[in-house]
Tab-separated table of C-alpha atoms in Angstrom:
chain	number	residue	atom	x	y	z
A	680	MET	CA	-0.181	0.035	-0.124
A	681	VAL	CA	2.560	2.167	1.095
A	682	ALA	CA	6.906	3.027	-2.151
A	683	LEU	CA	10.656	6.759	-0.799
A	684	CYS	CA	16.746	12.483	-0.361
A	685	GLY	CA	19.880	11.136	-0.775
A	686	LEU	CA	18.017	10.699	-4.660
A	687	ALA	CA	20.706	10.944	-7.284
A	688	GLY	CA	18.253	12.555	-9.218
A	689	PRO	CA	14.981	12.541	-10.704
A	690	ALA	CA	13.568	9.684	-12.738
A	691	HIS	CA	10.841	9.845	-15.289
A	692	GLY	CA	10.766	13.521	-15.313
A	693	LYS	CA	9.842	13.619	-11.566
A	694	PRO	CA	11.033	15.751	-8.882
A	695	ALA	CA	13.429	14.509	-6.184
A	696	ALA	CA	12.690	15.333	-2.260
A	697	LYS	CA	14.909	17.431	0.074
A	698	GLU	CA	17.005	15.993	2.674
A	699	LEU	CA	15.145	15.329	5.970
A	700	PRO	CA	16.714	16.090	9.149
A	701	ARG	CA	18.933	13.339	10.935
A	702	ILE	CA	16.751	11.002	13.568
A	703	ASP	CA	16.841	12.067	17.005
A	704	PRO	CA	14.840	9.604	19.097
A	705	ALA	CA	14.470	12.076	21.783
A	706	GLN	CA	12.168	13.934	19.433
A	707	PHE	CA	9.861	10.860	19.120
A	708	ARG	CA	7.044	10.358	21.608
A	709	ALA	CA	4.692	7.890	22.579
A	710	GLY	CA	0.860	9.278	22.273
A	711	THR	CA	1.529	12.304	19.621
A	712	ASP	CA	-1.335	12.025	17.048
A	713	ASN	CA	-1.421	12.641	13.740
A	714	PRO	CA	-5.269	12.909	12.589
A	715	TYR	CA	-4.466	11.759	9.046
A	716	LEU	CA	-2.557	8.982	10.023
A	717	PRO	CA	-3.478	7.679	13.432
A	718	LEU	CA	-1.581	4.923	15.088
A	719	VAL	CA	-4.412	3.421	17.396
A	720	PRO	CA	-3.655	-0.190	18.253
A	721	GLY	CA	-6.240	-2.551	17.509
A	722	THR	CA	-7.483	-0.731	14.555
A	723	THR	CA	-8.543	-2.827	11.551
A	724	MET	CA	-9.307	-1.289	8.024
A	725	ARG	CA	-10.440	-3.181	5.165
A	726	TYR	CA	-10.083	-2.409	1.378
A	727	ILE	CA	-10.899	-3.596	-1.820
A	728	GLU	CA	-8.594	-2.807	-4.617
A	729	THR	CA	-9.767	-3.099	-8.397
A	730	LEU	CA	-8.046	-3.035	-11.711
A	731	GLY	CA	-10.687	-4.122	-14.602
A	732	ARG	CA	-11.681	-7.751	-13.513
A	733	HIS	CA	-8.956	-8.379	-11.091
A	734	VAL	CA	-9.787	-7.651	-7.317
A	735	SER	CA	-7.592	-7.902	-4.369
A	736	GLN	CA	-8.848	-7.510	-0.617
A	737	ILE	CA	-6.655	-5.432	1.826
A	738	GLU	CA	-6.777	-5.470	5.522
A	739	ILE	CA	-4.346	-2.955	7.675
A	740	THR	CA	-4.143	-3.507	11.295
A	741	VAL	CA	-2.529	-1.174	13.738
A	742	THR	CA	-0.904	-3.857	16.245
A	743	ASP	CA	0.125	-3.460	19.587
A	744	SER	CA	3.630	-4.749	18.690
A	745	ILE	CA	6.459	-2.268	18.834
A	746	ARG	CA	9.634	-2.276	16.911
A	747	GLU	CA	12.871	-0.435	17.797
A	748	VAL	CA	14.744	1.106	14.972
A	749	MET	CA	17.656	3.622	15.093
A	750	GLY	CA	16.686	4.112	18.948
A	751	VAL	CA	12.895	4.869	18.175
A	752	ARG	CA	10.000	2.872	19.315
A	753	CYS	CA	7.781	2.377	15.924
A	754	VAL	CA	4.340	0.891	15.711
A	755	VAL	CA	4.194	-2.123	13.802
A	756	VAL	CA	1.286	-2.042	11.038
A	757	HIS	CA	0.369	-5.389	9.715
A	758	GLU	CA	-0.848	-5.480	6.138
A	759	LYS	CA	-2.116	-8.334	4.090
A	760	VAL	CA	-3.313	-9.177	0.421
A	761	TRP	CA	-5.722	-11.389	-0.790
A	762	GLU	CA	-6.110	-12.474	-4.294
A	763	LYS	CA	-8.960	-14.863	-5.078
A	764	ASP	CA	-9.239	-15.939	-1.422
A	765	ARG	CA	-5.131	-16.513	-1.476
A	766	LEU	CA	-2.860	-14.538	0.894
A	767	SER	CA	-0.346	-13.237	-1.688
A	768	GLN	CA	1.356	-10.504	0.234
A	769	GLU	CA	2.248	-9.867	4.006
A	770	THR	CA	3.716	-6.519	5.130
A	771	ARG	CA	4.776	-5.037	8.302
A	772	THR	CA	5.607	-1.711	8.484
A	773	TRP	CA	7.382	0.401	11.214
A	774	LEU	CA	5.734	3.911	11.831
A	775	ALA	CA	6.343	6.467	14.501
A	776	PRO	CA	4.816	9.857	15.171
A	777	ASP	CA	7.703	12.631	16.127
A	778	ALA	CA	6.806	15.465	18.976
A	779	HIS	CA	5.744	17.614	16.165
A	780	GLY	CA	2.915	15.189	14.790
A	781	ASN	CA	4.566	13.912	11.524
A	782	VAL	CA	4.541	10.113	11.122
A	783	TRP	CA	7.743	8.809	10.007
A	784	VAL	CA	8.147	5.299	8.327
A	785	PHE	CA	11.346	3.608	9.357
A	786	GLY	CA	10.976	0.338	7.102
A	787	GLU	CA	9.163	-2.707	6.335
A	788	ASP	CA	9.079	-6.323	6.306
A	789	ALA	CA	7.584	-7.105	3.200
A	790	CYS	CA	6.535	-10.939	2.048
A	791	GLU	CA	5.085	-11.951	-1.504
A	792	PHE	CA	4.133	-15.424	-1.828
A	793	LEU	CA	4.918	-16.983	-5.259
A	794	ALA	CA	3.981	-20.209	-6.730
A	795	HIS	CA	5.472	-23.463	-5.589
A	796	ARG	CA	6.065	-22.186	-1.810
A	797	ARG	CA	8.398	-19.659	-2.786
A	798	VAL	CA	8.306	-16.245	-0.771
A	799	SER	CA	9.967	-13.041	-2.036
A	800	ARG	CA	11.092	-10.259	0.401
A	801	GLU	CA	12.225	-7.750	-2.475
A	802	GLY	CA	11.043	-4.391	-0.905
A	803	SER	CA	12.447	-5.201	2.423
A	804	TRP	CA	14.418	-2.344	4.125
A	805	GLU	CA	15.262	-0.833	7.593
A	806	ALA	CA	16.463	2.701	8.064
A	807	GLY	CA	20.071	2.918	9.288
A	808	VAL	CA	20.905	-0.218	7.457
A	809	ASP	CA	22.907	-0.206	4.170
A	810	GLY	CA	22.375	3.479	3.680
A	811	ALA	CA	18.444	3.106	3.863
A	812	LYS	CA	16.855	6.512	5.554
A	813	ALA	CA	13.585	7.011	7.070
A	814	GLY	CA	11.045	9.371	5.725
A	815	ILE	CA	7.650	10.717	6.266
A	816	ALA	CA	4.501	8.763	5.835
A	817	MET	CA	2.412	12.148	6.810
A	818	PRO	CA	3.342	15.603	7.425
A	819	ALA	CA	2.077	17.180	10.579
A	820	ASN	CA	0.514	20.124	9.174
A	821	PRO	CA	-0.391	18.878	5.424
A	822	HIS	CA	-0.418	21.460	3.088
A	823	PRO	CA	0.291	21.916	-0.758
A	824	GLY	CA	3.933	22.354	-1.110
A	825	GLU	CA	7.124	20.800	-2.148
A	826	PRO	CA	7.735	17.079	-2.340
A	827	TYR	CA	8.704	15.105	0.859
A	828	ARG	CA	10.778	11.771	0.968
A	829	MET	CA	8.453	8.712	2.152
A	830	SER	CA	11.751	6.142	2.268
A	831	PHE	CA	14.930	5.737	0.914
A	832	ALA	CA	16.596	2.316	0.139
A	833	ALA	CA	18.879	2.540	-3.112
A	834	ASN	CA	17.292	0.717	-5.878
A	835	MET	CA	14.566	-0.877	-3.569
A	836	ALA	CA	12.075	1.827	-2.011
A	837	GLU	CA	12.752	5.431	-3.384
A	838	ASP	CA	9.154	7.087	-2.537
A	839	VAL	CA	8.326	10.940	-2.776
A	840	GLY	CA	5.219	12.178	-1.729
A	841	GLN	CA	3.432	15.696	-1.973
A	842	VAL	CA	0.447	17.174	-0.621
A	843	ILE	CA	-2.070	18.565	-3.648
A	844	ALA	CA	-5.137	19.717	-2.030
A	845	VAL	CA	-6.498	20.287	1.437
A	846	GLY	CA	-10.210	20.098	2.421
A	847	ASP	CA	-11.550	17.332	-0.102
A	848	SER	CA	-14.532	15.401	0.022
A	849	VAL	CA	-14.343	11.866	-0.822
A	850	THR	CA	-17.180	9.193	-0.803
A	851	VAL	CA	-16.304	5.508	-0.767
A	852	PRO	CA	-18.504	2.377	0.686
A	853	PHE	CA	-17.431	3.108	4.206
A	854	GLY	CA	-18.969	6.691	3.891
A	855	THR	CA	-18.589	10.218	2.725
A	856	PHE	CA	-15.636	12.112	4.594
A	857	GLY	CA	-14.973	15.793	4.299
A	858	GLY	CA	-11.691	17.768	5.276
A	859	CYS	CA	-9.506	15.087	3.450
A	860	VAL	CA	-5.990	15.716	2.409
A	861	ALA	CA	-5.096	14.600	-1.110
A	862	THR	CA	-1.517	13.723	-2.006
A	863	HIS	CA	0.524	12.530	-5.112
A	864	GLU	CA	3.118	9.670	-4.124
A	865	TRP	CA	5.350	8.193	-6.644
A	866	SER	CA	8.710	5.984	-6.748
A	867	MET	CA	11.579	7.452	-8.438
A	868	LEU	CA	12.283	3.810	-9.841
A	869	GLU	CA	9.127	3.407	-11.855
A	870	SER	CA	6.626	5.635	-14.065
A	871	GLY	CA	3.347	6.663	-12.834
A	872	THR	CA	1.966	8.788	-9.983
A	873	ASP	CA	-0.376	7.413	-7.100
A	874	LYS	CA	-3.259	9.832	-5.995
A	875	LYS	CA	-4.515	9.151	-2.459
A	876	TRP	CA	-7.113	10.410	-0.056
A	877	TYR	CA	-6.717	10.351	3.896
A	878	ALA	CA	-9.502	11.492	6.156
A	879	PRO	CA	-9.147	13.093	9.462
A	880	GLY	CA	-9.498	10.393	12.223
A	881	LEU	CA	-9.151	7.872	9.938
A	882	GLY	CA	-6.348	7.516	7.196
A	883	LEU	CA	-6.412	6.428	3.984
A	884	VAL	CA	-9.781	5.723	2.499
A	885	ARG	CA	-8.923	5.811	-1.296
A	886	ALA	CA	-6.491	5.666	-3.800
A	887	ARG	CA	-6.046	5.562	-7.760
A	888	SER	CA	-3.123	4.483	-9.521
A	889	ALA	CA	-1.865	5.946	-12.853
A	890	ALA	CA	-2.574	2.286	-13.830
A	891	ARG	CA	-6.133	2.936	-13.132
A	892	GLU	CA	-6.178	0.796	-10.016
A	893	GLU	CA	-8.867	1.922	-7.582
A	894	LEU	CA	-8.804	1.491	-3.734
A	895	VAL	CA	-11.416	2.083	-1.632
A	896	LEU	CA	-12.108	1.658	2.218
A	897	LEU	CA	-14.782	-0.820	2.965
A	898	SER	CA	-14.986	-1.225	6.808
A	899	VAL	CA	-13.444	-0.114	9.961
A	900	MET	CA	-13.275	-2.112	13.236
A	901	LYS	CA	-11.606	-0.788	16.351
A	902	ARG	CA	-11.182	-2.527	19.525
């Protein structure tokens, strides 16, 4: 669901993001909230993603688990993807809000389940390992402006985001939401740009890719 400056330069004509400050664990505090990407343990959000006749089901859960990366205690967010009732992908992403309310991503453990019981971990990365750097998944005070780095692991995860609108209204199967933040998100390694909408108090509610994949929120369960 979520691919992010130490970038060598723009690919496919896309702008690179500026370098972010060095990580200071003292600037990260449990309990800091960002309404556009809340990290409330026990919250499970279910989505459906369509591309033509191809349908995927996605479930994202904010777990109680904590993983420490670069001295920062990160919340583990567990994502599962099903295709035709078969679990095809499973990813654990490590997120942490700083004292200002920016939500950072410190890496992810990605598994893709292939034919003949093969498993690919391509796309897995961890900030501080092999030059990988943490990035911002959601700014504290999102407003249209310059691109920001979402992740950086050379030739693996070089993702960039940019807020393009605030105050959007979005309708999905789960309901209609106002005050949404709209972003463009792209990889410096691939062509195409995704547009995503984040609703206050929920997080991601809709996404549309350049390939016309559509993702919409179906339900939310809280403990």
